[in-house]
Amino acid sequence: MDHSANAPGLLEGSNIGSQKERVVTEEEWLQKWEVGNIGFHKEQGHPLLQKYLDVLLNGKSGLRIFFPLCGKAVEMKWLADMGHNVVGVEVSEQALKDFFSEHSLPYCEEPVPEISGGKMFQSTSGNISLYCCSIYDLSSSIVGKFDGVWDRGALVAVNPCDRQRYASLMINLMEKNSSYLLVTVSYDPNKHKGPPFYVPESEIKSLFGSCCEIQCLEKVDDFSEKHKQWGLDYFLEVLYMLKFVA
């Protein structure tokens, strides 16, 4: 059933309801990992990345791909196995260690001198580097710049009041002519407090429109029993391609 037809006005609306003031602390995210409340993790990877991988890679090899708020995303292993260099950032050390252990990948751990308390976990093969710190501690001087981004569960997890800060950082981390695949979610924000947070298309244009060409690639009905329990009538995943123009 296509729930997107139930509320067409909301899909393009810019009202994020009471979510505007919602704040989820770093401690709350760490707690989710500690107790295994990670329903956002996809064990089999995300079908939209599989479907649009060629759009992200554009036929190129050896790209630097960034995974913001990466968790233990299995797609990091996919892209590394294809010969790309993967960099992720995640506040939960447990998530990063789980990633390496679940894929039987040997790794080394070292401090990041520029970041107080920051750590970097790197596969011994050298092509997966995962930073354990706040994403806002990163800069291009620490991690360099990227040819591509897979943003699923990142922008939608950032506190709404921090979106401008997040977008500014991402823009500074992107190379010219780079590609940014962004997955947002669409639902009635007056019926669920988030996360994941509702991010309207108008806000994506406001955040990134000055330096990107923005294209909506697909809207997918992802409504499930979980969303019904949240009190929702529909839940969509919306995939955008952001192309950073030279």
mmCIF file of C-alpha atoms in Angstrom:
data_model
loop_
_atom_site.group_PDB
_atom_site.id
_atom_site.type_symbol
_atom_site.label_atom_id
_atom_site.label_comp_id
_atom_site.label_asym_id
_atom_site.label_seq_id
_atom_site.Cartn_x
_atom_site.Cartn_y
_atom_site.Cartn_z
ATOM 1 C CA MET A 1 0.000 0.000 0.000
ATOM 2 C CA ASP A 2 1.320 3.436 -0.900
ATOM 3 C CA HIS A 3 0.968 5.526 2.235
ATOM 4 C CA SER A 4 2.521 8.502 0.481
ATOM 5 C CA ALA A 5 -0.832 9.228 -1.088
ATOM 6 C CA ASN A 6 -2.421 9.726 2.308
ATOM 7 C CA ALA A 7 -0.777 13.037 3.076
ATOM 8 C CA PRO A 8 0.602 14.708 -0.029
ATOM 9 C CA GLY A 9 0.625 18.156 1.538
ATOM 10 C CA LEU A 10 2.864 17.077 4.384
ATOM 11 C CA LEU A 11 5.511 15.682 2.083
ATOM 12 C CA GLU A 12 6.404 19.088 0.719
ATOM 13 C CA GLY A 13 5.562 21.032 3.873
ATOM 14 C CA SER A 14 8.188 22.927 5.803
ATOM 15 C CA ASN A 15 6.546 22.643 9.221
ATOM 16 C CA ILE A 16 8.554 20.326 11.475
ATOM 17 C CA GLY A 17 6.149 20.787 14.358
ATOM 18 C CA SER A 18 7.408 20.471 17.913
ATOM 19 C CA GLN A 19 10.577 18.720 16.683
ATOM 20 C CA LYS A 20 12.243 22.113 16.207
ATOM 21 C CA GLU A 21 13.148 22.237 19.916
ATOM 22 C CA ARG A 22 13.895 18.527 20.355
ATOM 23 C CA VAL A 23 17.378 17.650 21.577
ATOM 24 C CA VAL A 24 18.853 14.164 21.893
ATOM 25 C CA THR A 25 22.054 14.119 23.929
ATOM 26 C CA GLU A 26 25.245 12.233 23.173
ATOM 27 C CA GLU A 27 24.624 10.188 26.319
ATOM 28 C CA GLU A 28 21.251 9.062 24.963
ATOM 29 C CA TRP A 29 22.871 7.805 21.754
ATOM 30 C CA LEU A 30 25.540 5.966 23.729
ATOM 31 C CA GLN A 31 22.809 4.379 25.833
ATOM 32 C CA LYS A 32 21.055 3.121 22.692
ATOM 33 C CA TRP A 33 24.208 1.250 21.689
ATOM 34 C CA GLU A 34 24.805 -0.073 25.210
ATOM 35 C CA VAL A 35 21.347 -1.628 25.482
ATOM 36 C CA GLY A 36 21.104 -2.684 21.836
ATOM 37 C CA ASN A 37 18.311 -0.262 20.963
ATOM 38 C CA ILE A 38 19.621 0.101 17.419
ATOM 39 C CA GLY A 39 16.608 -0.559 15.234
ATOM 40 C CA PHE A 40 18.111 1.919 12.782
ATOM 41 C CA HIS A 41 20.944 -0.505 11.931
ATOM 42 C CA LYS A 42 20.413 -2.553 8.760
ATOM 43 C CA GLU A 43 22.149 -5.920 8.967
ATOM 44 C CA GLN A 44 21.865 -6.494 5.208
ATOM 45 C CA GLY A 45 22.799 -2.981 4.186
ATOM 46 C CA HIS A 46 20.524 -0.411 2.603
ATOM 47 C CA PRO A 47 18.758 -1.281 -0.670
ATOM 48 C CA LEU A 48 18.845 2.327 -1.858
ATOM 49 C CA LEU A 49 22.646 2.372 -1.753
ATOM 50 C CA GLN A 50 22.753 -0.887 -3.680
ATOM 51 C CA LYS A 51 20.367 0.524 -6.265
ATOM 52 C CA TYR A 52 22.101 3.895 -6.679
ATOM 53 C CA LEU A 53 25.708 2.912 -6.026
ATOM 54 C CA ASP A 54 26.700 3.753 -9.596
ATOM 55 C CA VAL A 55 25.271 7.256 -9.127
ATOM 56 C CA LEU A 56 27.510 7.753 -6.111
ATOM 57 C CA LEU A 57 30.650 6.275 -7.671
ATOM 58 C CA ASN A 58 30.123 7.577 -11.211
ATOM 59 C CA GLY A 59 32.326 4.830 -12.631
ATOM 60 C CA LYS A 60 35.361 5.938 -10.635
ATOM 61 C CA SER A 61 37.690 3.835 -8.501
ATOM 62 C CA GLY A 62 39.746 4.623 -5.432
ATOM 63 C CA LEU A 63 37.356 7.254 -4.101
ATOM 64 C CA ARG A 64 37.340 8.645 -0.565
ATOM 65 C CA ILE A 65 33.854 7.973 0.838
ATOM 66 C CA PHE A 66 32.562 9.492 4.073
ATOM 67 C CA PHE A 67 30.008 7.881 6.391
ATOM 68 C CA PRO A 68 28.782 10.496 8.906
ATOM 69 C CA LEU A 69 27.385 9.026 12.155
ATOM 70 C CA CYS A 70 28.344 5.649 10.717
ATOM 71 C CA GLY A 71 27.411 3.265 13.525
ATOM 72 C CA LYS A 72 28.520 -0.162 12.318
ATOM 73 C CA ALA A 73 27.133 0.213 8.789
ATOM 74 C CA VAL A 74 27.929 -2.864 6.712
ATOM 75 C CA GLU A 75 28.161 -0.713 3.574
ATOM 76 C CA MET A 76 31.543 0.533 4.778
ATOM 77 C CA LYS A 77 32.918 -2.964 4.228
ATOM 78 C CA TRP A 78 31.279 -3.216 0.793
ATOM 79 C CA LEU A 79 32.883 -0.024 -0.467
ATOM 80 C CA ALA A 80 36.286 -0.839 1.035
ATOM 81 C CA ASP A 81 36.160 -4.247 -0.687
ATOM 82 C CA MET A 82 35.533 -2.421 -3.984
ATOM 83 C CA GLY A 83 38.807 -0.557 -3.529
ATOM 84 C CA HIS A 84 37.536 2.694 -2.080
ATOM 85 C CA ASN A 85 38.858 4.414 1.039
ATOM 86 C CA VAL A 86 36.190 4.698 3.720
ATOM 87 C CA VAL A 87 36.167 7.199 6.562
ATOM 88 C CA GLY A 88 33.467 7.199 9.228
ATOM 89 C CA VAL A 89 32.707 9.063 12.417
ATOM 90 C CA GLU A 90 30.665 7.793 15.339
ATOM 91 C CA VAL A 91 30.351 8.759 18.987
ATOM 92 C CA SER A 92 29.964 5.142 20.173
ATOM 93 C CA GLU A 93 33.224 3.249 20.541
ATOM 94 C CA GLN A 94 31.209 0.068 20.972
ATOM 95 C CA ALA A 95 29.638 0.512 17.533
ATOM 96 C CA LEU A 96 33.035 0.869 15.876
ATOM 97 C CA LYS A 97 34.548 -2.118 17.662
ATOM 98 C CA ASP A 98 31.444 -4.145 16.777
ATOM 99 C CA PHE A 99 31.949 -3.242 13.108
ATOM 100 C CA PHE A 100 35.468 -4.635 13.022
ATOM 101 C CA SER A 101 34.648 -7.737 15.074
ATOM 102 C CA GLU A 102 31.507 -8.612 13.103
ATOM 103 C CA HIS A 103 33.478 -8.476 9.845
ATOM 104 C CA SER A 104 36.526 -10.204 11.345
ATOM 105 C CA LEU A 105 38.690 -7.248 10.377
ATOM 106 C CA PRO A 106 41.926 -6.681 12.275
ATOM 107 C CA TYR A 107 42.451 -3.069 13.248
ATOM 108 C CA CYS A 108 44.638 -0.738 15.252
ATOM 109 C CA GLU A 109 43.571 2.022 17.597
ATOM 110 C CA GLU A 110 45.331 5.322 18.032
ATOM 111 C CA PRO A 111 44.585 8.714 19.584
ATOM 112 C CA VAL A 112 43.736 11.727 17.432
ATOM 113 C CA PRO A 113 46.010 14.501 18.748
ATOM 114 C CA GLU A 114 43.799 17.308 17.423
ATOM 115 C CA ILE A 115 40.714 16.007 19.266
ATOM 116 C CA SER A 116 40.605 15.771 23.052
ATOM 117 C CA GLY A 117 39.677 12.164 23.878
ATOM 118 C CA GLY A 118 39.290 11.326 20.210
ATOM 119 C CA LYS A 119 40.328 7.928 18.844
ATOM 120 C CA MET A 120 40.789 6.533 15.369
ATOM 121 C CA PHE A 121 40.227 2.868 14.570
ATOM 122 C CA GLN A 122 41.868 1.813 11.316
ATOM 123 C CA SER A 123 41.776 -1.520 9.540
ATOM 124 C CA THR A 124 45.242 -3.010 9.132
ATOM 125 C CA SER A 125 44.618 -2.894 5.379
ATOM 126 C CA GLY A 126 44.457 0.875 5.827
ATOM 127 C CA ASN A 127 41.341 1.544 3.762
ATOM 128 C CA ILE A 128 38.812 1.901 6.605
ATOM 129 C CA SER A 129 39.399 4.689 9.146
ATOM 130 C CA LEU A 130 36.712 5.266 11.769
ATOM 131 C CA TYR A 131 36.875 8.202 14.163
ATOM 132 C CA CYS A 132 35.332 7.954 17.618
ATOM 133 C CA CYS A 133 34.360 11.495 18.555
ATOM 134 C CA SER A 134 31.692 14.096 17.957
ATOM 135 C CA ILE A 135 31.289 14.791 14.249
ATOM 136 C CA TYR A 136 31.672 18.483 15.065
ATOM 137 C CA ASP A 137 35.237 17.800 16.201
ATOM 138 C CA LEU A 138 36.207 16.880 12.637
ATOM 139 C CA SER A 139 37.635 19.209 10.028
ATOM 140 C CA SER A 140 39.242 18.830 6.626
ATOM 141 C CA SER A 141 42.648 19.353 8.262
ATOM 142 C CA ILE A 142 42.053 16.157 10.277
ATOM 143 C CA VAL A 143 40.223 13.886 7.815
ATOM 144 C CA GLY A 144 40.847 15.524 4.442
ATOM 145 C CA LYS A 145 38.135 15.981 1.817
ATOM 146 C CA PHE A 146 35.818 13.454 0.218
ATOM 147 C CA ASP A 147 34.656 12.398 -3.231
ATOM 148 C CA GLY A 148 31.417 10.905 -1.959
ATOM 149 C CA VAL A 149 29.118 10.679 1.052
ATOM 150 C CA TRP A 150 26.533 8.112 2.103
ATOM 151 C CA ASP A 151 24.293 9.924 4.594
ATOM 152 C CA ARG A 152 21.685 7.549 5.910
ATOM 153 C CA GLY A 153 20.670 8.030 9.522
ATOM 154 C CA ALA A 154 22.904 11.082 9.958
ATOM 155 C CA LEU A 155 21.134 14.303 8.963
ATOM 156 C CA VAL A 156 17.885 12.775 10.250
ATOM 157 C CA ALA A 157 19.567 12.033 13.604
ATOM 158 C CA VAL A 158 21.148 15.453 14.075
ATOM 159 C CA ASN A 159 19.200 17.687 16.444
ATOM 160 C CA PRO A 160 17.131 20.090 14.317
ATOM 161 C CA CYS A 161 18.815 23.087 15.962
ATOM 162 C CA ASP A 162 22.215 21.759 14.791
ATOM 163 C CA ARG A 163 21.368 21.164 11.112
ATOM 164 C CA GLN A 164 23.004 24.350 9.847
ATOM 165 C CA ARG A 165 26.187 23.503 11.737
ATOM 166 C CA TYR A 166 26.107 19.961 10.337
ATOM 167 C CA ALA A 167 25.517 21.115 6.762
ATOM 168 C CA SER A 168 28.321 23.685 6.958
ATOM 169 C CA LEU A 169 30.731 20.980 8.116
ATOM 170 C CA MET A 170 29.676 18.586 5.359
ATOM 171 C CA ILE A 171 30.085 21.292 2.717
ATOM 172 C CA ASN A 172 33.604 21.993 3.981
ATOM 173 C CA LEU A 173 34.497 18.299 3.794
ATOM 174 C CA MET A 174 33.428 17.832 0.176
ATOM 175 C CA GLU A 175 35.647 18.014 -2.896
ATOM 176 C CA LYS A 176 34.427 19.884 -5.949
ATOM 177 C CA ASN A 177 32.293 17.685 -8.217
ATOM 178 C CA SER A 178 31.722 15.217 -5.369
ATOM 179 C CA SER A 179 28.488 13.277 -4.914
ATOM 180 C CA TYR A 180 26.417 13.092 -1.752
ATOM 181 C CA LEU A 181 23.645 10.511 -1.411
ATOM 182 C CA LEU A 182 21.282 11.668 1.328
ATOM 183 C CA VAL A 183 18.421 9.635 2.788
ATOM 184 C CA THR A 184 15.784 11.559 4.720
ATOM 185 C CA VAL A 185 12.475 10.426 6.180
ATOM 186 C CA SER A 186 9.028 11.900 5.722
ATOM 187 C CA TYR A 187 6.128 11.541 8.144
ATOM 188 C CA ASP A 188 3.829 13.763 10.200
ATOM 189 C CA PRO A 189 6.210 15.375 12.743
ATOM 190 C CA ASN A 190 3.291 16.298 14.979
ATOM 191 C CA LYS A 191 2.694 12.605 15.636
ATOM 192 C CA HIS A 192 6.249 11.480 16.496
ATOM 193 C CA LYS A 193 8.979 13.395 18.280
ATOM 194 C CA GLY A 194 11.910 11.661 16.570
ATOM 195 C CA PRO A 195 14.595 10.654 15.973
ATOM 196 C CA PRO A 196 14.687 10.012 13.123
ATOM 197 C CA PHE A 197 13.601 13.573 12.488
ATOM 198 C CA TYR A 198 11.484 14.783 9.602
ATOM 199 C CA VAL A 199 13.550 16.905 7.203
ATOM 200 C CA PRO A 200 11.461 18.626 4.512
ATOM 201 C CA GLU A 201 12.829 19.150 1.027
ATOM 202 C CA SER A 202 12.629 22.909 1.538
ATOM 203 C CA GLU A 203 15.151 22.621 4.361
ATOM 204 C CA ILE A 204 17.554 20.532 2.279
ATOM 205 C CA LYS A 205 17.442 23.269 -0.354
ATOM 206 C CA SER A 206 18.022 25.899 2.324
ATOM 207 C CA LEU A 207 20.978 23.986 3.812
ATOM 208 C CA PHE A 208 22.723 22.881 0.629
ATOM 209 C CA GLY A 209 21.178 24.745 -2.295
ATOM 210 C CA SER A 210 23.811 27.470 -2.474
ATOM 211 C CA CYS A 211 26.582 25.040 -3.433
ATOM 212 C CA CYS A 212 24.819 21.913 -4.686
ATOM 213 C CA GLU A 213 22.603 20.709 -7.446
ATOM 214 C CA ILE A 214 19.862 18.803 -5.614
ATOM 215 C CA GLN A 215 17.828 16.011 -7.184
ATOM 216 C CA CYS A 216 15.222 13.808 -5.530
ATOM 217 C CA LEU A 217 15.909 10.327 -6.864
ATOM 218 C CA GLU A 218 13.236 8.234 -5.175
ATOM 219 C CA LYS A 219 10.601 8.112 -2.454
ATOM 220 C CA VAL A 220 10.089 4.699 -0.879
ATOM 221 C CA ASP A 221 7.201 3.589 1.300
ATOM 222 C CA ASP A 222 8.953 2.193 4.370
ATOM 223 C CA PHE A 223 5.890 2.050 6.644
ATOM 224 C CA SER A 224 6.025 -0.816 9.136
ATOM 225 C CA GLU A 225 4.415 -2.007 12.357
ATOM 226 C CA LYS A 226 7.023 -0.020 14.284
ATOM 227 C CA HIS A 227 5.865 3.211 12.674
ATOM 228 C CA LYS A 228 2.254 2.293 13.371
ATOM 229 C CA GLN A 229 3.167 1.941 17.056
ATOM 230 C CA TRP A 230 4.698 5.407 16.896
ATOM 231 C CA GLY A 231 1.241 6.659 15.963
ATOM 232 C CA LEU A 232 2.063 7.347 12.330
ATOM 233 C CA ASP A 233 -0.093 6.809 9.262
ATOM 234 C CA TYR A 234 2.747 6.830 6.747
ATOM 235 C CA PHE A 235 6.549 6.783 6.706
ATOM 236 C CA LEU A 236 8.679 7.385 3.636
ATOM 237 C CA GLU A 237 12.378 7.259 2.942
ATOM 238 C CA VAL A 238 13.387 9.954 0.484
ATOM 239 C CA LEU A 239 16.670 9.726 -1.426
ATOM 240 C CA TYR A 240 18.426 12.808 -2.769
ATOM 241 C CA MET A 241 21.550 13.285 -4.820
ATOM 242 C CA LEU A 242 23.522 16.380 -3.924
ATOM 243 C CA LYS A 243 26.120 17.247 -6.539
ATOM 244 C CA PHE A 244 28.757 19.715 -5.396
ATOM 245 C CA VAL A 245 29.362 21.907 -8.420
ATOM 246 C CA ALA A 246 32.796 23.262 -9.245
#
